[in-house]
Coordinates of C-alpha atoms in Angstrom, one line a residue:
Chain A
M1 CA 141.3 133.0 0.1
K2 CA 143.9 135.5 -0.6
E3 CA 147.7 134.2 -0.9
V4 CA 150.4 135.8 1.0
K5 CA 153.5 135.9 -1.3
V6 CA 156.5 135.4 0.5
S7 CA 159.6 135.7 -1.0
P8 CA 162.5 133.1 -0.8
K9 CA 164.8 135.4 1.3
E10 CA 162.1 136.0 3.6
L11 CA 161.5 132.7 4.3
R12 CA 164.6 132.1 5.1
E13 CA 165.0 134.8 7.3
S14 CA 162.2 134.0 9.2
S15 CA 163.2 130.8 9.5
E16 CA 166.4 131.6 11.3
R17 CA 164.3 133.7 13.6
I18 CA 162.9 131.0 14.7
T19 CA 165.7 128.8 15.0
K20 CA 167.2 131.2 17.0
R21 CA 164.2 131.7 19.5
T22 CA 163.9 128.0 20.0
W23 CA 165.8 127.1 23.2
S24 CA 166.7 123.6 25.0
L25 CA 165.4 122.9 28.2
Q26 CA 168.3 123.3 29.6
D27 CA 168.5 127.0 28.6
L28 CA 164.9 127.8 29.5
Y29 CA 166.2 126.3 33.1
H30 CA 169.4 128.5 34.2
N31 CA 167.8 131.6 32.1
T32 CA 164.7 131.1 34.1
E33 CA 163.8 133.1 37.3
P34 CA 161.8 131.3 40.3
L35 CA 158.8 133.4 40.3
S36 CA 159.2 133.2 44.2
Q37 CA 160.8 131.4 47.0
R38 CA 159.4 130.1 49.9
R39 CA 160.8 128.0 52.9
L40 CA 159.9 124.1 52.8
E41 CA 158.3 124.1 56.1
D42 CA 155.8 126.9 54.5
L43 CA 155.0 124.9 51.5
Y44 CA 154.9 121.6 54.3
E45 CA 152.3 122.9 56.1
E46 CA 150.3 124.1 53.2
T47 CA 150.2 121.0 50.9
G48 CA 150.4 118.7 54.2
E49 CA 146.2 118.0 54.2
T50 CA 145.8 119.1 50.8
D51 CA 148.5 117.4 47.8
N52 CA 150.1 113.9 49.1
I53 CA 151.4 113.8 45.7
T54 CA 153.9 117.1 45.7
L55 CA 154.5 116.0 49.5
F56 CA 155.3 112.3 48.0
C57 CA 158.0 114.2 45.5
L58 CA 159.6 116.7 48.2
F59 CA 160.1 114.2 51.1
A60 CA 160.5 111.0 48.7
D61 CA 164.1 111.3 50.0
C62 CA 163.9 113.5 53.1
E63 CA 164.5 112.5 57.0
P64 CA 161.5 111.4 58.9
M65 CA 160.4 114.4 60.9
N66 CA 158.8 112.6 63.7
F67 CA 158.9 109.3 65.4
E68 CA 155.0 108.8 64.2
E69 CA 156.9 109.1 60.6
A70 CA 159.2 106.9 60.8
A71 CA 157.5 103.7 62.4
Q72 CA 155.7 103.9 59.5
D73 CA 158.4 103.1 57.0
K74 CA 160.1 99.9 56.9
K75 CA 163.6 101.3 55.8
W76 CA 163.6 103.7 58.9
R77 CA 162.0 100.9 61.2
D78 CA 165.1 98.4 60.3
A79 CA 167.5 101.5 61.1
L80 CA 165.6 101.9 64.7
D81 CA 165.5 98.1 65.2
E82 CA 169.2 98.1 64.5
E83 CA 170.3 100.9 67.0
I84 CA 168.1 99.4 69.5
R85 CA 170.0 95.9 68.6
F86 CA 173.1 97.1 69.2
I87 CA 172.6 99.4 72.2
E88 CA 171.4 96.1 74.0
K89 CA 173.6 93.8 72.7
N90 CA 176.5 96.0 74.3
N91 CA 174.8 95.9 77.6
T92 CA 174.6 99.5 77.7
W93 CA 171.6 100.1 80.0
E94 CA 169.5 98.2 82.9
L95 CA 166.2 99.0 83.9
V96 CA 165.7 100.2 87.0
S97 CA 163.1 102.7 89.0
L98 CA 164.7 106.4 89.3
P99 CA 166.5 106.8 92.5
K100 CA 165.0 109.8 94.8
G101 CA 167.5 112.9 94.2
H102 CA 168.5 112.1 90.7
K103 CA 167.3 113.4 87.6
S104 CA 166.7 111.3 84.2
I105 CA 167.9 112.8 81.0
G106 CA 165.8 112.8 77.9
V107 CA 166.3 110.8 75.0
K108 CA 165.0 111.5 71.4
W109 CA 165.5 109.7 67.8
V110 CA 167.6 111.5 64.8
Y111 CA 167.4 110.2 61.5
Q112 CA 170.1 110.2 59.2
A113 CA 170.3 109.3 55.4
K114 CA 173.7 108.6 54.8
K115 CA 175.2 109.8 51.5
N116 CA 178.6 108.8 50.1
A117 CA 181.3 111.1 48.4
K118 CA 178.8 111.3 45.4
G119 CA 175.8 112.4 46.9
E120 CA 174.0 108.8 46.7
I121 CA 171.8 108.0 49.8
E122 CA 174.2 104.7 50.9
R123 CA 172.1 103.5 54.1
Y124 CA 169.5 104.9 56.2
K125 CA 170.7 105.8 60.1
A126 CA 168.5 106.0 63.1
R127 CA 170.7 107.1 66.3
L128 CA 168.9 107.4 69.8
V129 CA 170.5 110.3 71.5
T130 CA 170.3 111.4 74.7
K131 CA 169.6 115.7 75.6
G132 CA 172.7 115.5 77.1
Y133 CA 172.8 119.9 77.1
S134 CA 170.9 119.4 80.6
Q135 CA 173.9 117.7 81.9
K136 CA 175.7 120.3 84.7
A137 CA 179.4 120.3 84.6
G138 CA 180.6 119.0 87.8
I139 CA 177.6 117.6 88.7
D140 CA 177.1 115.1 85.7
Y141 CA 180.6 115.4 84.2
D142 CA 184.1 116.4 85.1
E143 CA 186.5 116.0 81.8
V144 CA 185.3 116.4 78.2
F145 CA 187.6 115.6 75.4
A146 CA 188.5 113.4 72.2
P147 CA 191.0 111.8 70.6
V148 CA 192.2 113.5 67.2
A149 CA 194.9 113.7 65.5
H150 CA 196.5 117.4 64.1
L151 CA 195.7 117.7 60.5
E152 CA 199.5 118.1 59.8
T153 CA 200.1 114.7 60.9
I154 CA 197.5 113.6 58.5
R155 CA 199.1 114.9 55.6
L156 CA 202.5 114.3 56.7
I157 CA 201.3 110.8 56.4
V158 CA 199.2 111.1 53.8
S159 CA 202.6 112.5 51.8
L160 CA 204.8 109.5 53.2
A161 CA 202.1 106.8 52.2
A162 CA 202.8 108.6 48.7
Q163 CA 206.2 108.6 48.7
Q164 CA 206.8 105.1 49.3
K165 CA 203.6 104.2 47.1
W166 CA 201.9 102.7 50.4
K167 CA 197.9 102.2 50.7
I168 CA 195.8 103.8 52.9
H169 CA 193.0 102.2 54.7
H170 CA 190.3 103.2 56.4
M171 CA 188.0 101.9 59.5
D172 CA 185.1 103.0 61.2
V173 CA 184.0 101.9 64.8
K174 CA 180.2 101.7 64.6
S175 CA 178.4 103.1 67.1
T176 CA 182.0 104.4 68.9
F177 CA 180.6 106.2 72.0
L178 CA 178.4 103.1 72.9
N179 CA 181.8 101.3 73.4
G180 CA 183.1 103.9 76.5
V181 CA 182.4 102.8 79.8
I182 CA 181.1 105.8 82.4
E183 CA 181.6 106.1 85.9
E184 CA 179.2 108.9 86.6
E185 CA 175.8 107.3 87.6
A186 CA 173.3 108.6 85.0
Y187 CA 169.6 107.9 84.3
I188 CA 168.0 108.4 80.9
E189 CA 164.0 107.9 79.8
Q190 CA 163.4 104.9 77.7
P191 CA 163.3 105.4 74.2
L192 CA 159.8 106.1 72.4
G193 CA 158.9 102.7 70.2
Y194 CA 161.2 100.5 72.5
K195 CA 159.0 101.4 76.0
V196 CA 159.3 98.1 78.5
K197 CA 155.4 97.4 78.8
G198 CA 153.5 97.7 82.5
Q199 CA 157.2 99.0 83.3
E200 CA 157.0 102.8 81.2
D201 CA 158.1 104.7 84.4
K202 CA 160.7 103.2 84.9
V203 CA 164.1 104.6 83.7
L204 CA 167.1 103.5 82.1
K205 CA 170.9 103.2 84.5
L206 CA 174.0 103.5 81.7
N207 CA 176.4 101.7 81.9
K208 CA 178.3 102.5 78.8
A209 CA 177.7 106.3 77.2
L210 CA 175.2 107.3 74.8
Y211 CA 175.5 109.7 72.1
G212 CA 174.5 113.3 73.5
L213 CA 176.3 112.7 76.8
K214 CA 178.4 115.2 77.4
Q215 CA 181.2 112.6 78.9
A216 CA 181.0 110.3 76.0
P217 CA 183.9 111.2 74.1
R218 CA 186.0 110.9 77.2
A219 CA 184.6 107.6 78.1
W220 CA 185.4 106.2 74.9
Y221 CA 189.1 107.2 74.6
T222 CA 189.7 105.9 78.3
Chain B
M1 CA 206.1 109.7 65.9
P2 CA 204.2 108.3 69.0
T3 CA 201.5 111.3 69.8
R4 CA 198.4 109.8 71.2
A5 CA 196.1 109.8 68.5
C6 CA 198.8 108.7 66.4
H7 CA 200.7 105.4 66.7
V8 CA 203.7 103.6 65.1
C9 CA 204.1 99.8 65.6
Q10 CA 207.5 97.9 63.8
D11 CA 207.9 94.4 64.1
Q12 CA 211.0 91.9 64.1
N13 CA 211.2 91.9 60.2
G14 CA 211.1 96.1 60.0
D15 CA 207.4 96.0 58.5
I16 CA 206.0 99.1 59.9
L17 CA 202.1 99.9 60.7
I18 CA 201.1 103.6 61.2
V19 CA 197.5 104.1 62.4
W20 CA 196.1 107.3 63.5
I21 CA 192.9 108.0 65.5
Y22 CA 190.4 110.9 64.4
V23 CA 187.4 110.0 67.3
D24 CA 186.0 106.7 65.5
G25 CA 187.6 107.3 62.5
L26 CA 190.8 104.4 62.0
I27 CA 193.0 105.4 59.2
F28 CA 196.3 103.5 59.1
T29 CA 199.1 102.6 56.6
G30 CA 202.4 100.5 56.1
N31 CA 204.7 98.7 53.8
N32 CA 203.1 95.2 54.5
P33 CA 199.3 94.6 53.3
N34 CA 199.3 91.5 55.4
M35 CA 200.2 93.4 58.7
F36 CA 196.6 95.2 57.4
E37 CA 195.0 91.8 57.0
E38 CA 196.1 91.2 60.8
F39 CA 195.3 94.5 62.1
K40 CA 191.7 94.5 61.1
K41 CA 191.1 91.2 62.2
A42 CA 192.1 92.2 65.3
M43 CA 190.2 95.5 65.5
I44 CA 187.1 93.6 64.9
K45 CA 187.2 91.1 67.3
E46 CA 188.0 93.9 69.9
F47 CA 185.1 96.7 68.0
E48 CA 182.2 96.1 65.6
M49 CA 184.1 98.0 63.0
S50 CA 183.1 98.5 59.5
D51 CA 185.8 98.3 57.4
I52 CA 185.8 100.8 54.6
G53 CA 188.7 99.9 52.5
L54 CA 190.8 102.2 50.8
M55 CA 190.6 105.7 52.0
S56 CA 188.7 108.0 49.9
Y57 CA 186.5 110.2 52.4
Y58 CA 187.4 111.8 55.0
L59 CA 186.2 114.9 57.2
G60 CA 185.3 116.6 54.4
I61 CA 188.4 115.6 52.4
E62 CA 188.7 113.8 49.2
V63 CA 191.4 111.0 49.0
K64 CA 192.2 109.7 45.5
Q65 CA 195.0 106.9 45.9
K66 CA 196.9 106.6 42.4
E67 CA 199.2 104.8 41.2
D68 CA 202.0 107.4 40.7
G69 CA 201.1 109.4 44.1
I70 CA 197.5 110.8 46.3
F71 CA 195.5 113.4 45.7
I72 CA 193.5 115.5 48.6
S73 CA 191.2 117.9 47.8
Q74 CA 187.5 119.5 49.5
Q75 CA 186.2 120.4 46.0
R76 CA 182.7 118.7 47.5
Y77 CA 183.4 121.4 50.3
A78 CA 183.9 123.6 48.5
K79 CA 181.1 123.8 46.4
E80 CA 178.7 122.9 49.1
M81 CA 180.4 126.4 50.9
L82 CA 179.5 128.3 47.8
K83 CA 175.9 127.4 47.9
K84 CA 175.6 127.7 51.6
F85 CA 176.7 131.4 51.0
K86 CA 174.5 131.9 47.9
M87 CA 177.9 132.5 45.3
D88 CA 177.5 129.2 43.5
G89 CA 176.5 131.3 40.5
C90 CA 179.2 134.0 41.1
K91 CA 181.6 135.1 38.7
P92 CA 185.0 133.5 39.1
I93 CA 187.8 135.8 39.5
S94 CA 191.6 134.9 39.5
T95 CA 193.1 136.7 42.3
L96 CA 192.2 136.7 45.9
V97 CA 193.0 140.0 47.3
E98 CA 192.6 143.4 45.6
C99 CA 196.6 144.6 44.8
G100 CA 197.4 146.7 48.0
L101 CA 194.3 146.3 49.8
K102 CA 194.3 147.4 53.3
L103 CA 191.6 146.6 55.7
T104 CA 190.7 148.3 59.0
M105 CA 188.6 148.2 62.0
F106 CA 187.5 151.7 61.3
D107 CA 186.8 152.4 58.0
G108 CA 183.4 153.5 59.0
E109 CA 181.2 151.4 56.9
E110 CA 177.9 149.9 57.5
K111 CA 177.7 147.0 59.6
V112 CA 177.2 143.3 58.6
D113 CA 175.5 139.9 59.6
A114 CA 178.1 139.1 62.5
T115 CA 176.8 135.1 63.0
N116 CA 177.0 135.3 58.5
F117 CA 180.2 136.5 58.4
K118 CA 181.8 134.4 61.2
S119 CA 180.1 131.2 59.5
L120 CA 181.8 132.3 56.4
V121 CA 185.5 133.0 58.2
G122 CA 185.6 129.1 59.7
S123 CA 183.9 127.7 56.4
L124 CA 187.2 129.2 54.4
R125 CA 189.2 127.9 57.5
Y126 CA 188.5 124.7 57.2
L127 CA 189.0 124.8 53.4
T128 CA 192.8 126.1 54.2
C129 CA 193.3 122.6 55.3
T130 CA 194.0 121.6 51.7
R131 CA 194.2 125.1 49.8
P132 CA 197.2 126.6 51.5
D133 CA 196.9 129.2 48.7
I134 CA 193.7 130.7 50.5
L135 CA 195.4 131.0 53.9
Y136 CA 196.9 134.8 53.9
A137 CA 193.8 135.6 52.1
T138 CA 191.4 134.1 55.0
G139 CA 193.7 135.9 57.8
L140 CA 193.2 139.1 56.4
I141 CA 189.7 139.1 57.3
S142 CA 189.3 137.1 60.2
R143 CA 191.4 139.5 61.9
H144 CA 187.9 141.4 61.8
M145 CA 185.0 139.0 63.4
E146 CA 184.6 141.5 65.8
N147 CA 183.9 144.2 64.0
Q148 CA 182.5 143.2 60.3
T149 CA 181.8 145.7 57.8
I150 CA 180.5 146.2 54.1
T151 CA 184.0 146.3 52.6
H152 CA 185.2 143.1 55.1
L153 CA 182.3 140.9 53.6
K154 CA 183.4 142.1 49.9
A155 CA 186.9 140.7 50.1
A156 CA 185.6 137.5 51.5
K157 CA 183.2 137.1 48.6
R158 CA 186.1 137.9 46.6
I159 CA 187.4 135.2 48.1
L160 CA 184.7 132.9 47.1
R161 CA 185.0 133.8 43.9
Y162 CA 188.6 132.9 43.4
I163 CA 187.1 129.2 45.1
K164 CA 184.4 129.3 42.3
G165 CA 187.0 129.1 39.9
T166 CA 189.6 126.9 41.6
S167 CA 187.5 124.2 43.9
H168 CA 189.1 121.5 41.8
L169 CA 192.6 122.2 43.3
G170 CA 194.2 120.3 46.2
L171 CA 197.8 119.0 47.3
W172 CA 199.0 116.2 45.3
F173 CA 202.0 114.3 46.9
S174 CA 203.8 112.0 44.0
S175 CA 206.1 109.5 44.9
D176 CA 208.8 111.5 43.8
K177 CA 212.3 109.8 45.1
D178 CA 213.3 113.2 46.3
Y179 CA 212.6 113.1 49.6
K180 CA 213.3 115.7 51.6
L181 CA 212.1 118.0 54.8
V182 CA 212.0 122.0 53.2
S183 CA 210.8 124.3 54.9
Y184 CA 210.6 128.6 54.3
S185 CA 209.6 131.2 56.4
D186 CA 209.0 134.7 55.5
S187 CA 207.1 138.1 56.8
D188 CA 205.7 141.6 56.0
W189 CA 206.9 144.5 58.4
A190 CA 203.5 146.3 60.3
G191 CA 201.5 144.8 57.7
D192 CA 198.3 146.0 59.7
G193 CA 197.7 149.3 59.7
D194 CA 195.7 149.3 63.1
D195 CA 198.1 147.8 65.7
R196 CA 201.2 148.2 63.3
K197 CA 201.8 144.0 64.1
S198 CA 203.6 142.2 61.2
T199 CA 202.5 138.5 59.8
T200 CA 204.5 135.4 59.9
G201 CA 204.8 133.2 57.4
F202 CA 206.0 130.0 56.6
V203 CA 205.4 126.5 54.6
F204 CA 207.3 123.2 54.9
F205 CA 207.3 121.2 51.8
M206 CA 208.3 117.3 52.2
G207 CA 209.4 116.1 48.3
N208 CA 207.6 118.5 46.2
T209 CA 204.5 119.0 48.6
S210 CA 203.9 121.1 51.1
F211 CA 202.3 119.8 54.2
T212 CA 201.5 121.9 56.7
W213 CA 202.1 126.1 56.7
M214 CA 201.0 128.9 58.6
S215 CA 199.9 132.3 58.0
K216 CA 199.3 134.5 61.3
K217 CA 199.9 138.0 63.0
Q218 CA 202.6 138.1 65.2
P219 CA 202.1 138.9 69.0
I220 CA 204.6 141.5 69.0
V221 CA 205.5 144.8 67.9
A222 CA 208.3 144.4 65.7
L223 CA 210.5 147.6 65.7
S224 CA 212.6 146.9 62.4
T225 CA 212.3 144.4 59.5
Y226 CA 214.9 142.0 60.8
E227 CA 212.9 141.7 64.1
A228 CA 209.8 141.3 62.0
E229 CA 211.6 138.1 60.2
Y230 CA 213.3 136.8 63.3
V231 CA 210.4 136.4 64.7
A232 CA 208.7 134.6 61.5
A233 CA 211.7 132.2 61.6
T234 CA 211.6 131.6 65.1
S235 CA 207.7 130.3 64.7
C236 CA 209.2 128.5 62.0
V237 CA 211.7 126.8 63.8
F238 CA 209.0 125.7 66.6
M239 CA 207.5 123.8 63.8
Q240 CA 210.5 122.1 63.2
L241 CA 211.2 121.3 66.3
G242 CA 207.6 120.1 66.6
L243 CA 207.8 117.4 64.0
G244 CA 211.0 116.0 65.3
I245 CA 209.4 115.2 68.8
Y246 CA 206.1 114.0 67.6

């Protein structure tokens, strides 16, 4: 074997070159351009069948896509149960057959993972909403409005509170709109997963407002 | 100040409780913590409520309640907005508008996507809740919602670059002794090159911090600088009267 002689100076230089080239993982991350970009939906379609691990990584913390998916997961099923429990406790609806000349409004489930100010998931929430967009003004509802405070009023009171060293507290009404009594007649379909056995063709007559109804914000206010 | 969404109650001892409502959110403050508990109990009896405790996050506004004052900002909203318009990696800039920039409706430049532009203007408008500093610049670009070109988009992106460097800013309401209502108004003259209308600006201070402000093009064409100033002063007084009536 032939010996290669390297002077100490060269050695130092080459080692310097190496250290200069060594990047931390963070540098690498910031300096690397993505090779290509794809929409999440495309990825979902491609990986759906074959690669469950990729899928799991992608959607570990996502909202479910449809009812079947939600019903399989305990945390979402709990959320669904909670919403139905609340609606029923509130006397929101009664099961009737649809009178002639009326149309029932469709309903759907909306899933949301609620996050706090830091972006961590606080709780899982399912909300039954009506497809209020099929309602017609003048026929199904009259006025629409909701109580809101002016932002300047809010800032003024915050400033007052700061000056007086008062503390500001915050409360939320749970399922706000379910508290509003509606005057108009409204019928909705039975929600997916909670249909009454043997009476699947019946509809629900609303006593209280549901989310998505055009008159819901007003009903809450009056 | 009994507006419909904001209520003030006072009991015999002179303790007061201020409550305001934003659809389903209920915010209250006052000088007697015992009253808070009473109020909470009464509300929980009536509705199913969740007690969030001290207000910290509300309508996208972060609230920090400290010993010597309250700080409100929209840092998270600003960051999300930058991400939404793909400007989260941009280079910050220290000024909002290029000096002496005149935007015109008829600059003959290439048109840009209307939806994106309008969404950008709307997002910037919401950010003015805690950022009066960007109000004038936002006003300038929102005049061109109908006829948006590359020039206008560039002006809008400059605001985003400014926000990138200043997203942590907000309003600090300190518990200073000097708590007086002071307001200032000003106007330019024929600032808009297209219709020669002037722009009103006013700001109201309570103690050290401003709590309400406006920057808006005047509805009429002022024939002289003093007329423009009068229009501005009038809208300022309007606001003041409004605050008294609340």
